[in-house]
PDB file of C-alpha atoms in Angstrom:
ATOM      1  CA  MET P   1      55.243 104.538  87.764  1.00  0.00           C
ATOM      2  CA  SER P   2      57.463 106.064  85.091  1.00  0.00           C
ATOM      3  CA  LEU P   3      58.744 109.540  85.980  1.00  0.00           C
ATOM      4  CA  ASN P   4      60.966 109.965  82.913  1.00  0.00           C
ATOM      5  CA  PRO P   5      60.748 109.285  79.185  1.00  0.00           C
ATOM      6  CA  LYS P   6      61.469 105.584  78.652  1.00  0.00           C
ATOM      7  CA  LEU P   7      64.802 104.904  76.957  1.00  0.00           C
ATOM      8  CA  GLN P   8      64.175 101.622  75.157  1.00  0.00           C
ATOM      9  CA  ASP P   9      65.500 102.021  71.614  1.00  0.00           C
ATOM     10  CA  TRP P  10      69.250 102.661  71.734  1.00  0.00           C
ATOM     11  CA  HIS P  11      69.832 102.614  67.968  1.00  0.00           C
ATOM     12  CA  ASN P  12      71.909 105.720  67.116  1.00  0.00           C
ATOM     13  CA  ARG P  13      71.349 107.264  70.583  1.00  0.00           C
ATOM     14  CA  ARG P  14      74.140 109.705  71.449  1.00  0.00           C
ATOM     15  CA  VAL P  15      75.381 108.766  74.918  1.00  0.00           C
ATOM     16  CA  TRP P  16      78.191 110.382  76.904  1.00  0.00           C
ATOM     17  CA  LEU P  17      79.584 108.244  79.729  1.00  0.00           C
ATOM     18  CA  VAL P  18      81.847 110.085  82.155  1.00  0.00           C
ATOM     19  CA  GLY P  19      83.910 107.726  84.268  1.00  0.00           C
ATOM     20  CA  ALA P  20      83.943 104.997  81.637  1.00  0.00           C
ATOM     21  CA  GLY P  21      87.460 103.626  82.005  1.00  0.00           C
ATOM     22  CA  HIS P  22      86.721 100.970  84.612  1.00  0.00           C
ATOM     23  CA  GLY P  23      84.014  99.123  86.483  1.00  0.00           C
ATOM     24  CA  ILE P  24      80.365  99.948  85.886  1.00  0.00           C
ATOM     25  CA  GLY P  25      81.206 102.685  83.361  1.00  0.00           C
ATOM     26  CA  ALA P  26      83.213 100.346  81.153  1.00  0.00           C
ATOM     27  CA  ALA P  27      80.527  97.642  81.334  1.00  0.00           C
ATOM     28  CA  LEU P  28      77.761 100.132  80.557  1.00  0.00           C
ATOM     29  CA  ALA P  29      79.714 101.457  77.567  1.00  0.00           C
ATOM     30  CA  ARG P  30      79.975  97.976  76.078  1.00  0.00           C
ATOM     31  CA  GLU P  31      76.314  97.179  76.769  1.00  0.00           C
ATOM     32  CA  LEU P  32      74.989 100.378  75.199  1.00  0.00           C
ATOM     33  CA  HIS P  33      77.278  99.945  72.207  1.00  0.00           C
ATOM     34  CA  ARG P  34      75.945  96.394  71.790  1.00  0.00           C
ATOM     35  CA  LEU P  35      72.419  97.848  71.781  1.00  0.00           C
ATOM     36  CA  GLY P  36      73.275 100.270  68.975  1.00  0.00           C
ATOM     37  CA  ALA P  37      74.241 103.531  70.693  1.00  0.00           C
ATOM     38  CA  TRP P  38      77.007 105.932  69.790  1.00  0.00           C
ATOM     39  CA  VAL P  39      79.089 106.208  72.953  1.00  0.00           C
ATOM     40  CA  ALA P  40      81.555 108.910  74.005  1.00  0.00           C
ATOM     41  CA  LEU P  41      83.924 107.742  76.739  1.00  0.00           C
ATOM     42  CA  SER P  42      85.415 110.146  79.259  1.00  0.00           C
ATOM     43  CA  GLY P  43      87.714 109.736  82.232  1.00  0.00           C
ATOM     44  CA  ARG P  44      91.125 110.740  83.489  1.00  0.00           C
ATOM     45  CA  HIS P  45      93.064 107.761  82.123  1.00  0.00           C
ATOM     46  CA  GLU P  46      93.149 107.688  78.346  1.00  0.00           C
ATOM     47  CA  ALA P  47      94.836 104.268  78.233  1.00  0.00           C
ATOM     48  CA  ALA P  48      91.918 102.729  80.131  1.00  0.00           C
ATOM     49  CA  LEU P  49      89.413 104.412  77.801  1.00  0.00           C
ATOM     50  CA  ARG P  50      91.280 103.067  74.778  1.00  0.00           C
ATOM     51  CA  GLU P  51      91.078  99.550  76.178  1.00  0.00           C
ATOM     52  CA  VAL P  52      87.316  99.874  76.645  1.00  0.00           C
ATOM     53  CA  ALA P  53      86.881 101.237  73.103  1.00  0.00           C
ATOM     54  CA  SER P  54      89.126  98.651  71.450  1.00  0.00           C
ATOM     55  CA  GLY P  55      87.284  96.925  68.617  1.00  0.00           C
ATOM     56  CA  HIS P  56      84.188  99.145  68.872  1.00  0.00           C
ATOM     57  CA  GLU P  57      83.598 101.466  65.915  1.00  0.00           C
ATOM     58  CA  ARG P  58      80.937 103.698  67.483  1.00  0.00           C
ATOM     59  CA  MET P  59      82.991 104.728  70.508  1.00  0.00           C
ATOM     60  CA  TRP P  60      84.784 108.059  70.813  1.00  0.00           C
ATOM     61  CA  LEU P  61      87.344 109.070  73.418  1.00  0.00           C
ATOM     62  CA  LEU P  62      87.130 112.377  75.286  1.00  0.00           C
ATOM     63  CA  PRO P  63      89.565 112.344  78.226  1.00  0.00           C
ATOM     64  CA  LEU P  64      88.685 114.794  80.992  1.00  0.00           C
ATOM     65  CA  ASP P  65      89.128 115.507  84.683  1.00  0.00           C
ATOM     66  CA  VAL P  66      85.684 115.942  86.280  1.00  0.00           C
ATOM     67  CA  THR P  67      87.118 118.341  88.861  1.00  0.00           C
ATOM     68  CA  ARG P  68      87.960 120.887  86.130  1.00  0.00           C
ATOM     69  CA  PRO P  69      84.941 122.889  84.853  1.00  0.00           C
ATOM     70  CA  GLU P  70      86.886 123.893  81.745  1.00  0.00           C
ATOM     71  CA  ASP P  71      87.282 120.201  80.804  1.00  0.00           C
ATOM     72  CA  TRP P  72      83.514 119.721  80.931  1.00  0.00           C
ATOM     73  CA  GLN P  73      82.960 122.720  78.687  1.00  0.00           C
ATOM     74  CA  ARG P  74      85.661 121.685  76.219  1.00  0.00           C
ATOM     75  CA  CYS P  75      84.349 118.115  75.886  1.00  0.00           C
ATOM     76  CA  ARG P  76      80.740 119.285  75.634  1.00  0.00           C
ATOM     77  CA  ASN P  77      81.678 121.588  72.766  1.00  0.00           C
ATOM     78  CA  GLN P  78      83.581 118.813  70.995  1.00  0.00           C
ATOM     79  CA  LEU P  79      80.613 116.481  71.351  1.00  0.00           C
ATOM     80  CA  LEU P  80      78.213 119.043  69.949  1.00  0.00           C
ATOM     81  CA  GLN P  81      80.474 119.626  66.962  1.00  0.00           C
ATOM     82  CA  GLN P  82      80.489 115.877  66.322  1.00  0.00           C
ATOM     83  CA  TRP P  83      76.891 114.949  67.204  1.00  0.00           C
ATOM     84  CA  GLN P  84      74.927 118.256  67.139  1.00  0.00           C
ATOM     85  CA  GLY P  85      73.173 117.078  70.322  1.00  0.00           C
ATOM     86  CA  ILE P  86      73.337 114.735  73.315  1.00  0.00           C
ATOM     87  CA  ASP P  87      70.608 112.224  74.145  1.00  0.00           C
ATOM     88  CA  LEU P  88      71.976 111.007  77.485  1.00  0.00           C
ATOM     89  CA  VAL P  89      74.878 111.788  79.769  1.00  0.00           C
ATOM     90  CA  VAL P  90      75.730 109.408  82.606  1.00  0.00           C
ATOM     91  CA  MET P  91      78.068 110.693  85.318  1.00  0.00           C
ATOM     92  CA  LEU P  92      79.803 107.630  86.761  1.00  0.00           C
ATOM     93  CA  ALA P  93      83.125 109.079  87.946  1.00  0.00           C
ATOM     94  CA  GLY P  94      83.668 108.402  91.610  1.00  0.00           C
ATOM     95  CA  ASP P  95      86.323 108.153  94.297  1.00  0.00           C
ATOM     96  CA  TYR P  96      86.219 106.036  97.437  1.00  0.00           C
ATOM     97  CA  THR P  97      88.564 105.538 100.359  1.00  0.00           C
ATOM     98  CA  PRO P  98      87.262 103.526 103.325  1.00  0.00           C
ATOM     99  CA  LEU P  99      87.398 105.903 106.290  1.00  0.00           C
ATOM    100  CA  ARG P 100      86.591 105.546 109.941  1.00  0.00           C
ATOM    101  CA  ALA P 101      86.119 108.705 112.009  1.00  0.00           C
ATOM    102  CA  TRP P 102      89.661 108.604 113.407  1.00  0.00           C
ATOM    103  CA  GLN P 103      91.178 108.334 109.903  1.00  0.00           C
ATOM    104  CA  LEU P 104      89.620 111.484 108.446  1.00  0.00           C
ATOM    105  CA  THR P 105      91.977 114.046 106.905  1.00  0.00           C
ATOM    106  CA  PRO P 106      91.181 117.282 105.057  1.00  0.00           C
ATOM    107  CA  GLU P 107      92.985 115.969 101.978  1.00  0.00           C
ATOM    108  CA  LEU P 108      90.901 112.790 101.718  1.00  0.00           C
ATOM    109  CA  ALA P 109      87.691 114.685 102.377  1.00  0.00           C
ATOM    110  CA  ARG P 110      88.473 117.270  99.706  1.00  0.00           C
ATOM    111  CA  ARG P 111      89.378 114.655  97.098  1.00  0.00           C
ATOM    112  CA  MET P 112      86.138 112.699  97.450  1.00  0.00           C
ATOM    113  CA  VAL P 113      83.983 115.822  97.597  1.00  0.00           C
ATOM    114  CA  ASP P 114      85.709 117.222  94.509  1.00  0.00           C
ATOM    115  CA  VAL P 115      85.157 114.082  92.417  1.00  0.00           C
ATOM    116  CA  ASN P 116      81.872 112.708  93.757  1.00  0.00           C
ATOM    117  CA  LEU P 117      79.924 115.912  94.315  1.00  0.00           C
ATOM    118  CA  LEU P 118      81.527 118.967  92.730  1.00  0.00           C
ATOM    119  CA  GLY P 119      82.289 116.976  89.574  1.00  0.00           C
ATOM    120  CA  VAL P 120      78.566 116.228  89.217  1.00  0.00           C
ATOM    121  CA  MET P 121      77.699 119.883  89.740  1.00  0.00           C
ATOM    122  CA  TYR P 122      80.301 121.068  87.213  1.00  0.00           C
ATOM    123  CA  GLY P 123      78.973 118.556  84.674  1.00  0.00           C
ATOM    124  CA  SER P 124      75.388 119.619  85.258  1.00  0.00           C
ATOM    125  CA  ALA P 125      76.317 123.279  84.865  1.00  0.00           C
ATOM    126  CA  ALA P 126      77.897 122.479  81.493  1.00  0.00           C
ATOM    127  CA  LEU P 127      75.098 120.245  80.218  1.00  0.00           C
ATOM    128  CA  VAL P 128      71.737 121.454  81.524  1.00  0.00           C
ATOM    129  CA  PRO P 129      71.649 124.567  79.277  1.00  0.00           C
ATOM    130  CA  GLN P 130      72.299 122.358  76.235  1.00  0.00           C
ATOM    131  CA  LEU P 131      69.561 119.890  77.179  1.00  0.00           C
ATOM    132  CA  MET P 132      67.132 122.759  77.713  1.00  0.00           C
ATOM    133  CA  ALA P 133      68.063 124.228  74.332  1.00  0.00           C
ATOM    134  CA  GLN P 134      67.298 120.811  72.789  1.00  0.00           C
ATOM    135  CA  SER P 135      64.037 120.564  74.775  1.00  0.00           C
ATOM    136  CA  GLY P 136      64.986 116.982  75.540  1.00  0.00           C
ATOM    137  CA  GLY P 137      67.609 114.458  76.481  1.00  0.00           C
ATOM    138  CA  ALA P 138      68.427 112.966  79.848  1.00  0.00           C
ATOM    139  CA  ILE P 139      70.985 113.144  82.608  1.00  0.00           C
ATOM    140  CA  ALA P 140      71.854 110.304  84.987  1.00  0.00           C
ATOM    141  CA  LEU P 141      73.887 110.672  88.174  1.00  0.00           C
ATOM    142  CA  VAL P 142      75.489 107.696  89.901  1.00  0.00           C
ATOM    143  CA  ALA P 143      75.093 107.833  93.670  1.00  0.00           C
ATOM    144  CA  SER P 144      75.044 104.774  95.978  1.00  0.00           C
ATOM    145  CA  VAL P 145      72.887 103.027  98.527  1.00  0.00           C
ATOM    146  CA  ALA P 146      75.620 104.193 100.929  1.00  0.00           C
ATOM    147  CA  GLY P 147      74.032 107.628 100.596  1.00  0.00           C
ATOM    148  CA  TRP P 148      70.769 106.466 102.180  1.00  0.00           C
ATOM    149  CA  GLY P 149      72.179 106.221 105.705  1.00  0.00           C
ATOM    150  CA  GLY P 150      75.401 106.199 107.678  1.00  0.00           C
ATOM    151  CA  MET P 151      77.664 103.177 107.256  1.00  0.00           C
ATOM    152  CA  PRO P 152      81.049 102.325 108.779  1.00  0.00           C
ATOM    153  CA  ASN P 153      83.827 103.059 106.236  1.00  0.00           C
ATOM    154  CA  GLY P 154      81.586 105.516 104.359  1.00  0.00           C
ATOM    155  CA  LEU P 155      82.302 108.631 106.421  1.00  0.00           C
ATOM    156  CA  VAL P 156      82.940 110.946 103.455  1.00  0.00           C
ATOM    157  CA  TYR P 157      81.875 108.746 100.539  1.00  0.00           C
ATOM    158  CA  GLY P 158      78.367 108.218 101.908  1.00  0.00           C
ATOM    159  CA  ALA P 159      77.950 111.921 102.617  1.00  0.00           C
ATOM    160  CA  THR P 160      78.840 112.819  99.018  1.00  0.00           C
ATOM    161  CA  LYS P 161      76.406 110.228  97.672  1.00  0.00           C
ATOM    162  CA  ALA P 162      73.627 111.487  99.948  1.00  0.00           C
ATOM    163  CA  ALA P 163      74.255 114.930  98.471  1.00  0.00           C
ATOM    164  CA  VAL P 164      74.117 113.521  94.912  1.00  0.00           C
ATOM    165  CA  ASN P 165      70.711 111.984  95.682  1.00  0.00           C
ATOM    166  CA  HIS P 166      69.456 115.346  96.946  1.00  0.00           C
ATOM    167  CA  PHE P 167      70.930 117.142  93.937  1.00  0.00           C
ATOM    168  CA  ALA P 168      69.264 114.680  91.535  1.00  0.00           C
ATOM    169  CA  GLN P 169      65.870 115.132  93.196  1.00  0.00           C
ATOM    170  CA  THR P 170      66.076 118.885  92.767  1.00  0.00           C
ATOM    171  CA  LEU P 171      67.278 118.545  89.161  1.00  0.00           C
ATOM    172  CA  TYR P 172      64.208 116.412  88.468  1.00  0.00           C
ATOM    173  CA  LEU P 173      61.867 118.990  89.994  1.00  0.00           C
ATOM    174  CA  ASP P 174      63.418 121.720  87.834  1.00  0.00           C
ATOM    175  CA  LEU P 175      63.835 119.833  84.554  1.00  0.00           C
ATOM    176  CA  HIS P 176      60.883 117.444  84.285  1.00  0.00           C
ATOM    177  CA  ARG P 177      58.549 120.178  83.035  1.00  0.00           C
ATOM    178  CA  HIS P 178      61.065 120.935  80.265  1.00  0.00           C
ATOM    179  CA  GLY P 179      60.925 117.384  78.921  1.00  0.00           C
ATOM    180  CA  ILE P 180      64.355 116.415  80.259  1.00  0.00           C
ATOM    181  CA  GLY P 181      64.808 113.061  81.980  1.00  0.00           C
ATOM    182  CA  VAL P 182      66.683 112.861  85.275  1.00  0.00           C
ATOM    183  CA  HIS P 183      67.815 109.569  86.797  1.00  0.00           C
ATOM    184  CA  VAL P 184      69.758 108.781  89.960  1.00  0.00           C
ATOM    185  CA  ILE P 185      71.491 105.409  90.053  1.00  0.00           C
ATOM    186  CA  ASN P 186      71.985 103.816  93.477  1.00  0.00           C
ATOM    187  CA  PRO P 187      73.978 100.576  93.211  1.00  0.00           C
ATOM    188  CA  GLY P 188      74.603  98.220  96.070  1.00  0.00           C
ATOM    189  CA  PHE P 189      77.941  96.436  96.197  1.00  0.00           C
ATOM    190  CA  VAL P 190      79.559  95.975  92.770  1.00  0.00           C
ATOM    191  CA  ALA P 191      82.922  94.259  92.250  1.00  0.00           C
ATOM    192  CA  THR P 192      85.182  97.131  91.155  1.00  0.00           C
ATOM    193  CA  ARG P 193      88.618  98.517  91.964  1.00  0.00           C
ATOM    194  CA  LEU P 194      87.004 100.748  94.581  1.00  0.00           C
ATOM    195  CA  THR P 195      85.008  98.120  96.466  1.00  0.00           C
ATOM    196  CA  ALA P 196      88.065  95.829  96.424  1.00  0.00           C
ATOM    197  CA  GLN P 197      89.345  98.047  99.236  1.00  0.00           C
ATOM    198  CA  ASN P 198      86.603  96.809 101.570  1.00  0.00           C
ATOM    199  CA  GLU P 199      87.761  94.283 104.145  1.00  0.00           C
ATOM    200  CA  PHE P 200      84.293  92.975 104.971  1.00  0.00           C
ATOM    201  CA  ALA P 201      81.992  90.547 103.170  1.00  0.00           C
ATOM    202  CA  MET P 202      79.779  92.485 100.762  1.00  0.00           C
ATOM    203  CA  PRO P 203      76.206  91.125 100.591  1.00  0.00           C
ATOM    204  CA  ALA P 204      74.617  90.599  97.151  1.00  0.00           C
ATOM    205  CA  LEU P 205      77.835  91.552  95.330  1.00  0.00           C
ATOM    206  CA  LEU P 206      77.238  92.114  91.587  1.00  0.00           C
ATOM    207  CA  THR P 207      79.554  92.081  88.602  1.00  0.00           C
ATOM    208  CA  PRO P 208      79.885  95.354  86.660  1.00  0.00           C
ATOM    209  CA  GLU P 209      78.122  93.659  83.728  1.00  0.00           C
ATOM    210  CA  ALA P 210      75.119  92.745  85.890  1.00  0.00           C
ATOM    211  CA  ALA P 211      75.031  96.324  87.216  1.00  0.00           C
ATOM    212  CA  ALA P 212      75.067  97.695  83.656  1.00  0.00           C
ATOM    213  CA  GLN P 213      72.095  95.503  82.733  1.00  0.00           C
ATOM    214  CA  GLN P 214      70.178  96.751  85.777  1.00  0.00           C
ATOM    215  CA  ILE P 215      70.857 100.355  84.734  1.00  0.00           C
ATOM    216  CA  VAL P 216      69.631  99.725  81.182  1.00  0.00           C
ATOM    217  CA  ARG P 217      66.446  98.154  82.585  1.00  0.00           C
ATOM    218  CA  GLY P 218      65.912 101.209  84.763  1.00  0.00           C
ATOM    219  CA  PHE P 219      66.278 103.515  81.757  1.00  0.00           C
ATOM    220  CA  ALA P 220      63.797 101.373  79.816  1.00  0.00           C
ATOM    221  CA  ARG P 221      61.220 101.793  82.595  1.00  0.00           C
ATOM    222  CA  GLY P 222      61.800 105.535  82.900  1.00  0.00           C
ATOM    223  CA  GLU P 223      62.729 105.120  86.562  1.00  0.00           C
ATOM    224  CA  PHE P 224      63.976 108.094  88.528  1.00  0.00           C
ATOM    225  CA  ASP P 225      65.700 106.041  91.248  1.00  0.00           C
ATOM    226  CA  ILE P 226      67.430 103.070  89.633  1.00  0.00           C
ATOM    227  CA  HIS P 227      68.533 101.009  92.629  1.00  0.00           C
ATOM    228  CA  PHE P 228      69.799  97.436  92.708  1.00  0.00           C
ATOM    229  CA  PRO P 229      70.062  94.590  93.486  1.00  0.00           C
ATOM    230  CA  LYS P 230      66.533  94.825  94.855  1.00  0.00           C
ATOM    231  CA  ARG P 231      67.053  92.022  97.396  1.00  0.00           C
ATOM    232  CA  PHE P 232      69.638  94.284  99.034  1.00  0.00           C
ATOM    233  CA  SER P 233      68.529  97.807  98.156  1.00  0.00           C
ATOM    234  CA  TRP P 234      64.866  97.532  99.207  1.00  0.00           C
ATOM    235  CA  PRO P 235      65.724  96.440 102.782  1.00  0.00           C
ATOM    236  CA  LEU P 236      68.149  99.352 103.023  1.00  0.00           C
ATOM    237  CA  LYS P 237      65.463 101.779 101.842  1.00  0.00           C
ATOM    238  CA  LEU P 238      63.120 100.453 104.490  1.00  0.00           C
ATOM    239  CA  ALA P 239      65.882 100.498 107.116  1.00  0.00           C
ATOM    240  CA  ALA P 240      66.241 104.243 106.637  1.00  0.00           C
ATOM    241  CA  LEU P 241      62.726 104.534 108.136  1.00  0.00           C
ATOM    242  CA  LEU P 242      63.634 102.610 111.284  1.00  0.00           C
ATOM    243  CA  PRO P 243      64.314 104.241 114.661  1.00  0.00           C
ATOM    244  CA  TYR P 244      68.011 105.083 114.853  1.00  0.00           C
ATOM    245  CA  ARG P 245      68.775 102.433 117.476  1.00  0.00           C
ATOM    246  CA  LEU P 246      67.604  99.704 115.071  1.00  0.00           C
ATOM    247  CA  TYR P 247      69.182 101.341 112.021  1.00  0.00           C
ATOM    248  CA  PHE P 248      72.612 101.578 113.693  1.00  0.00           C
ATOM    249  CA  TRP P 249      72.380  97.922 114.725  1.00  0.00           C
ATOM    250  CA  LEU P 250      71.573  96.924 111.143  1.00  0.00           C
ATOM    251  CA  ALA P 251      74.413  99.031 109.673  1.00  0.00           C
ATOM    252  CA  HIS P 252      76.942  97.307 111.934  1.00  0.00           C
ATOM    253  CA  LYS P 253      75.392  93.924 111.117  1.00  0.00           C
ATOM    254  CA  VAL P 254      75.788  94.446 107.362  1.00  0.00           C
ATOM    255  CA  THR P 255      79.465  95.422 107.504  1.00  0.00           C
ATOM    256  CA  GLY P 256      80.599  93.580 110.610  1.00  0.00           C
ATOM    257  CA  LEU P 257      82.543  96.711 111.607  1.00  0.00           C
TER     258      LEU P 257
END
């Protein structure tokens, strides 16, 4: 069942991708551009954004640090001056360090919380009033299947993604009646710079391009929870309903840790 307006025609859609310099963000930028969208690219590393935008006329660079609320406000204002509105913003910026319980430090915890959770909240604070003023548009937050239950290596990362899922659910409850779409994207394992840090075999590993296509399909169906690949994500959803003894066994089985 569709919970959001279906995004199927991308011709001249105004899309802001935050965290577009690498991985899924870069692949999604190229896919949406191919489908006819105008795409604004944001991230901390301007050189990476320029590489993504190379040869694409309808891409615009807006470097920003998601942990700085003033950057969100500045880039939002620049976008509105250029486009007079925003049809979709996708928050893809994320940080990940594999952590076991005995490796936790305040510095690592703060960094991942700042990027993965507070960055999403700062972006939402900057954008929700604009979407409400437009009486439309959509916001998509990238979480992870790691947020559905505890996993070895995901001590802080998984906790931030669980919080993003919760935050997205509440955004939906608040914004649906105002005609604003809200999506939460929960990928499984995708081959990126971040997952390259994992020292275990990653089941159902996808390319960033395959992940981008799954996201576009989810938008086209108006899905709230866009999770993939289904052969991996559905068992994990069901596993979250298991008694803890069985769930913990399964989590160790998946990672081998």
